CSV table of C-alpha atoms and ligand atoms in Angstrom, one decimal:
chain,number,residue,atom,x,y,z
A,17,MET,CA,270.8,80.8,49.6
A,18,ASP,CA,268.5,81.1,52.6
A,19,SER,CA,266.5,84.3,51.9
A,20,GLN,CA,266.3,85.2,55.6
A,21,HIS,CA,270.1,85.6,55.7
A,22,ARG,CA,270.4,87.8,52.6
A,23,LEU,CA,272.1,91.2,52.8
A,24,PRO,CA,270.8,94.0,50.6
A,25,SER,CA,273.7,93.5,48.2
A,26,ASP,CA,273.4,89.7,48.0
A,27,THR,CA,272.6,88.2,44.6
A,28,ASP,CA,272.5,84.7,43.1
A,29,ASN,CA,275.2,85.6,40.7
A,30,GLY,CA,278.4,84.8,42.4
A,31,MET,CA,281.6,84.7,40.3
A,32,LEU,CA,285.2,84.3,41.0
A,33,LEU,CA,287.4,86.7,39.0
A,34,ILE,CA,291.1,86.1,38.7
A,35,ILE,CA,293.4,89.0,37.6
A,36,SER,CA,297.0,88.3,36.9
A,37,GLY,CA,299.8,90.1,35.2
A,38,PRO,CA,303.5,90.8,35.8
A,39,SER,CA,304.7,93.0,38.5
A,40,GLY,CA,304.4,96.7,37.4
A,41,VAL,CA,301.9,96.1,34.7
A,42,GLY,CA,299.2,98.1,36.4
A,43,LYS,CA,297.0,95.2,37.5
A,44,THR,CA,296.3,96.6,41.0
A,45,THR,CA,294.9,99.8,39.6
A,46,ILE,CA,292.7,97.9,37.2
A,47,THR,CA,291.6,95.5,40.0
A,48,ARG,CA,290.7,98.3,42.3
A,49,ALA,CA,288.8,100.1,39.6
A,50,ILE,CA,286.7,97.0,39.0
A,51,GLU,CA,286.1,96.7,42.7
A,52,ARG,CA,284.8,100.3,42.8
A,53,SER,CA,282.8,100.1,39.6
A,54,ILE,CA,280.8,96.9,40.3
A,55,PRO,CA,278.6,97.3,43.4
A,56,ASP,CA,278.9,93.8,44.8
A,57,ALA,CA,282.5,93.2,44.0
A,58,VAL,CA,284.9,92.4,46.8
A,59,PHE,CA,288.7,92.2,46.7
A,60,SER,CA,290.1,89.1,48.3
A,61,VAL,CA,292.9,90.2,50.6
A,62,SER,CA,295.8,87.7,50.3
A,63,ALA,CA,298.3,86.7,53.0
A,64,THR,CA,302.0,87.2,52.3
A,65,THR,CA,305.3,86.8,54.0
A,66,ARG,CA,306.9,89.6,51.8
A,67,GLN,CA,308.0,92.8,53.6
A,68,ARG,CA,305.4,95.5,53.9
A,69,THR,CA,306.3,98.6,51.8
A,70,GLU,CA,305.3,102.2,52.6
A,71,ALA,CA,302.4,101.9,50.1
A,72,ASP,CA,300.9,98.8,51.8
A,73,VAL,CA,298.1,98.9,54.3
A,74,GLU,CA,297.7,95.8,56.6
A,75,GLY,CA,294.3,94.1,56.0
A,76,ILE,CA,293.6,96.2,52.9
A,77,ASP,CA,296.4,95.3,50.5
A,78,TYR,CA,297.6,92.1,52.3
A,79,HIS,CA,297.6,90.3,55.6
A,80,PHE,CA,301.3,90.4,56.4
A,81,LEU,CA,302.4,87.2,58.1
A,82,SER,CA,305.7,85.7,59.4
A,83,GLU,CA,307.0,82.6,57.8
A,84,ASP,CA,305.8,80.6,60.9
A,85,GLN,CA,302.3,82.1,60.8
A,86,PHE,CA,302.0,81.3,57.1
A,87,VAL,CA,303.2,77.7,57.4
A,88,ARG,CA,300.8,77.1,60.3
A,89,ARG,CA,297.9,78.3,58.0
A,90,ILE,CA,299.1,75.9,55.2
A,91,GLU,CA,299.1,73.1,57.7
A,92,ALA,CA,295.6,74.0,58.9
A,93,ASP,CA,294.5,73.9,55.2
A,94,GLU,CA,293.3,77.5,55.4
A,95,PHE,CA,294.5,78.4,51.8
A,96,LEU,CA,292.5,77.9,48.6
A,97,GLU,CA,295.9,78.2,46.9
A,98,HIS,CA,299.3,79.5,47.8
A,99,ALA,CA,302.6,80.0,45.9
A,100,VAL,CA,306.1,81.4,46.2
A,101,TYR,CA,306.8,84.5,44.2
A,102,ALA,CA,310.2,86.2,44.1
A,103,GLY,CA,311.2,84.3,47.3
A,104,ASN,CA,308.1,85.2,49.3
A,105,ARG,CA,304.9,83.3,50.0
A,106,TYR,CA,301.5,84.5,48.9
A,107,GLY,CA,298.2,82.8,49.5
A,108,THR,CA,294.4,83.2,49.2
A,109,LEU,CA,292.5,82.4,52.3
A,110,ARG,CA,289.7,80.0,51.5
A,111,ALA,CA,287.0,80.9,54.1
A,112,PRO,CA,286.3,84.6,53.1
A,113,VAL,CA,286.3,83.7,49.4
A,114,GLU,CA,283.7,80.9,49.9
A,115,ALA,CA,281.6,83.1,52.2
A,116,GLN,CA,281.4,85.9,49.6
A,117,LEU,CA,280.7,83.5,46.7
A,118,GLU,CA,277.9,82.0,48.7
A,119,ARG,CA,276.4,85.5,48.9
A,120,GLY,CA,276.5,85.8,45.2
A,121,ARG,CA,279.3,88.4,45.1
A,122,LEU,CA,281.9,89.0,42.5
A,123,VAL,CA,285.1,88.0,44.3
A,124,ILE,CA,288.3,89.3,42.8
A,125,LEU,CA,291.6,87.4,43.3
A,126,GLU,CA,294.8,89.3,42.2
A,127,ILE,CA,297.2,86.3,42.1
A,128,ASP,CA,300.1,85.0,40.1
A,129,VAL,CA,300.0,82.5,37.2
A,130,GLU,CA,300.8,79.6,39.5
A,131,GLY,CA,297.9,80.6,41.8
A,132,ALA,CA,295.5,81.1,38.8
A,133,LYS,CA,296.3,77.6,37.4
A,134,ASN,CA,295.7,76.1,40.9
A,135,VAL,CA,292.4,77.9,41.4
A,136,LYS,CA,291.2,77.1,37.8
A,137,ALA,CA,291.9,73.4,38.5
A,138,GLN,CA,289.7,73.5,41.6
A,139,LEU,CA,287.1,75.9,40.3
A,140,PRO,CA,286.9,75.8,36.5
A,141,ASP,CA,284.0,78.4,36.5
A,142,ALA,CA,286.4,81.1,37.7
A,143,PHE,CA,286.9,83.8,35.0
A,144,ALA,CA,290.6,84.7,34.5
A,145,ILE,CA,292.1,87.8,32.9
A,146,PHE,CA,295.8,88.3,32.3
A,147,ILE,CA,297.1,91.9,31.9
A,148,MET,CA,299.9,92.3,29.5
A,149,PRO,CA,302.4,95.2,29.2
A,150,PRO,CA,302.5,97.0,25.8
A,151,SER,CA,306.1,95.8,25.6
A,152,GLU,CA,309.0,94.5,27.7
A,153,GLU,CA,310.7,97.9,27.7
A,154,ALA,CA,307.5,99.6,28.9
A,155,LEU,CA,307.3,97.1,31.8
A,156,LEU,CA,310.9,97.7,32.9
A,157,GLU,CA,310.3,101.4,32.8
A,158,ARG,CA,307.2,101.1,34.9
A,159,LEU,CA,308.9,98.9,37.5
A,160,ARG,CA,311.6,101.6,37.8
A,161,ALA,CA,309.2,104.5,37.9
A,162,ARG,CA,307.2,103.2,40.9
A,163,LYS,CA,310.4,103.5,43.0
A,164,ARG,CA,309.3,100.7,45.2
A,165,GLU,CA,312.3,98.4,45.0
A,166,ASP,CA,316.0,98.7,44.4
A,167,GLU,CA,317.5,97.8,41.0
A,168,SER,CA,318.4,94.2,41.9
A,169,VAL,CA,314.8,93.5,43.0
A,170,ILE,CA,313.5,95.2,39.9
A,171,GLN,CA,315.7,93.1,37.7
A,172,ARG,CA,314.5,89.9,39.5
A,173,ARG,CA,310.8,90.9,39.1
A,174,PHE,CA,311.5,91.7,35.4
A,175,GLU,CA,312.9,88.3,34.8
A,176,ILE,CA,310.0,86.6,36.6
A,177,ALA,CA,307.6,88.8,34.5
A,178,ARG,CA,309.0,87.6,31.2
A,179,ARG,CA,308.6,84.0,32.4
A,180,GLU,CA,305.1,84.6,33.7
A,181,ILE,CA,304.0,86.1,30.4
A,182,ALA,CA,305.2,83.1,28.5
A,183,GLU,CA,303.6,80.7,31.0
A,184,ALA,CA,300.3,82.6,31.0
A,185,ARG,CA,300.2,82.3,27.2
A,186,ALA,CA,301.0,78.6,27.2
A,187,CYS,CA,298.9,77.3,30.2
A,188,ASN,CA,295.3,77.7,29.1
A,189,ALA,CA,294.2,79.0,32.5
A,190,TYR,CA,293.2,82.5,31.1
A,191,ASP,CA,290.0,83.4,29.4
A,192,ALA,CA,291.1,86.8,28.2
A,193,PHE,CA,294.3,88.9,27.7
A,194,ILE,CA,294.2,92.7,28.0
A,195,VAL,CA,297.2,94.8,26.8
A,196,ASN,CA,297.5,97.7,29.3
A,197,ASP,CA,298.4,100.5,26.8
A,198,THR,CA,296.4,103.1,28.7
A,199,LEU,CA,294.8,102.5,32.0
A,200,ASP,CA,291.4,104.0,31.1
A,201,HIS,CA,291.2,101.8,28.1
A,202,SER,CA,292.2,98.7,30.0
A,203,ILE,CA,289.8,99.3,32.9
A,204,ALA,CA,286.9,99.8,30.4
A,205,GLU,CA,287.9,96.6,28.6
A,206,ALA,CA,288.1,94.6,31.8
A,207,LEU,CA,284.7,96.0,33.0
A,208,ASP,CA,283.1,95.1,29.7
A,209,LEU,CA,284.4,91.5,29.9
A,210,VAL,CA,283.3,91.0,33.5
A,211,ARG,CA,279.8,92.5,33.0
A,212,ALA,CA,279.3,90.4,29.8
A,213,GLN,CA,280.4,87.3,31.5
A,214,ARG,CA,278.1,87.8,34.5
A,215,ALA,CA,275.2,88.7,32.3
A,216,ALA,CA,275.7,85.5,30.2
A,217,ARG,CA,275.9,83.4,33.4
A,218,ALA,CA,272.7,85.0,34.8
A,219,ARG,CA,270.9,84.2,31.5
A,220,SER,CA,272.0,80.6,31.5
A,221,ALA,CA,271.0,80.3,35.2
A,222,ASP,CA,267.5,81.7,34.3
A,223,GLN,CA,267.2,79.1,31.5
A,224,ALA,CA,268.2,76.2,33.7
B,15,5GP,P1,303.4,92.1,45.0
B,15,5GP,O1,304.5,91.7,45.9
B,15,5GP,O2,303.9,92.9,43.8
B,15,5GP,O3,302.2,92.7,45.8
B,15,5GP,O4,302.8,90.7,44.4
B,15,5GP,C1,303.7,89.8,43.7
B,15,5GP,C2,302.9,88.8,43.0
B,15,5GP,O5,302.2,87.9,43.9
B,15,5GP,C3,301.8,89.4,42.1
B,15,5GP,O6,301.9,88.7,40.8
B,15,5GP,C4,300.5,89.1,42.8
B,15,5GP,O7,299.5,89.1,41.9
B,15,5GP,C5,300.9,87.8,43.4
B,15,5GP,N1,300.0,87.5,44.5
B,15,5GP,C6,299.4,88.3,45.4
B,15,5GP,N2,298.6,87.7,46.2
B,15,5GP,C7,298.6,86.4,45.9
B,15,5GP,C8,298.0,85.2,46.3
B,15,5GP,O8,297.2,85.2,47.3
B,15,5GP,N3,298.3,84.0,45.7
B,15,5GP,C9,299.2,84.0,44.6
B,15,5GP,N4,299.4,82.8,44.1
B,15,5GP,N5,299.8,85.0,44.2
B,15,5GP,C10,299.5,86.2,44.7
């Protein structure tokens, strides 16, 4: 990195962190806690065609796009990866991720299993964590408790979640699995993993 263009928070220790887990497992809370606890961490804001809910803030949770706008960005090769989840498109924009990695930041992608496999195939150094529910029953309860969707959408997300967990276990894309029994415990476990991983990478970079 050109030292003249460094920002005060720039480091030489860039890392791509993938966080996945079924809908309702608590991964957004865990992801946002990592973002707050690690000073140079940045959350990658995905693009999506799904409907904005009351809880969503444009540009902070997602960039909400129409189908046309999304497809134009695919055609312009603007996505590092994109996938369809529960009938809606989701994608990670390449340019902001590359710019932040270049600055040595910890860039966090909260993406589905399809996206994680795709990113790992392109960038094998990415560190990927999958958040598991304590049980299927607990997951269904959490999906209902957040009162975000109606029962048919909840059932659809629950079915996808079961498939995702099986796929995550089978696919080899994940470096670690965390069971979200309590949020405090899961956040601490995720932070320990990420800090240890970054420290190990910094040590091997020093030795190189
Ligand atoms: P939700 O609609 O609940 O916000 O997200 C649904 C699923 O899409 C979640 O598993 C979430 O991690 C995933 N997702 C969000 N953004 C992206 C993205 O940019 N790419 C991919 N592949 N999946 C994403």
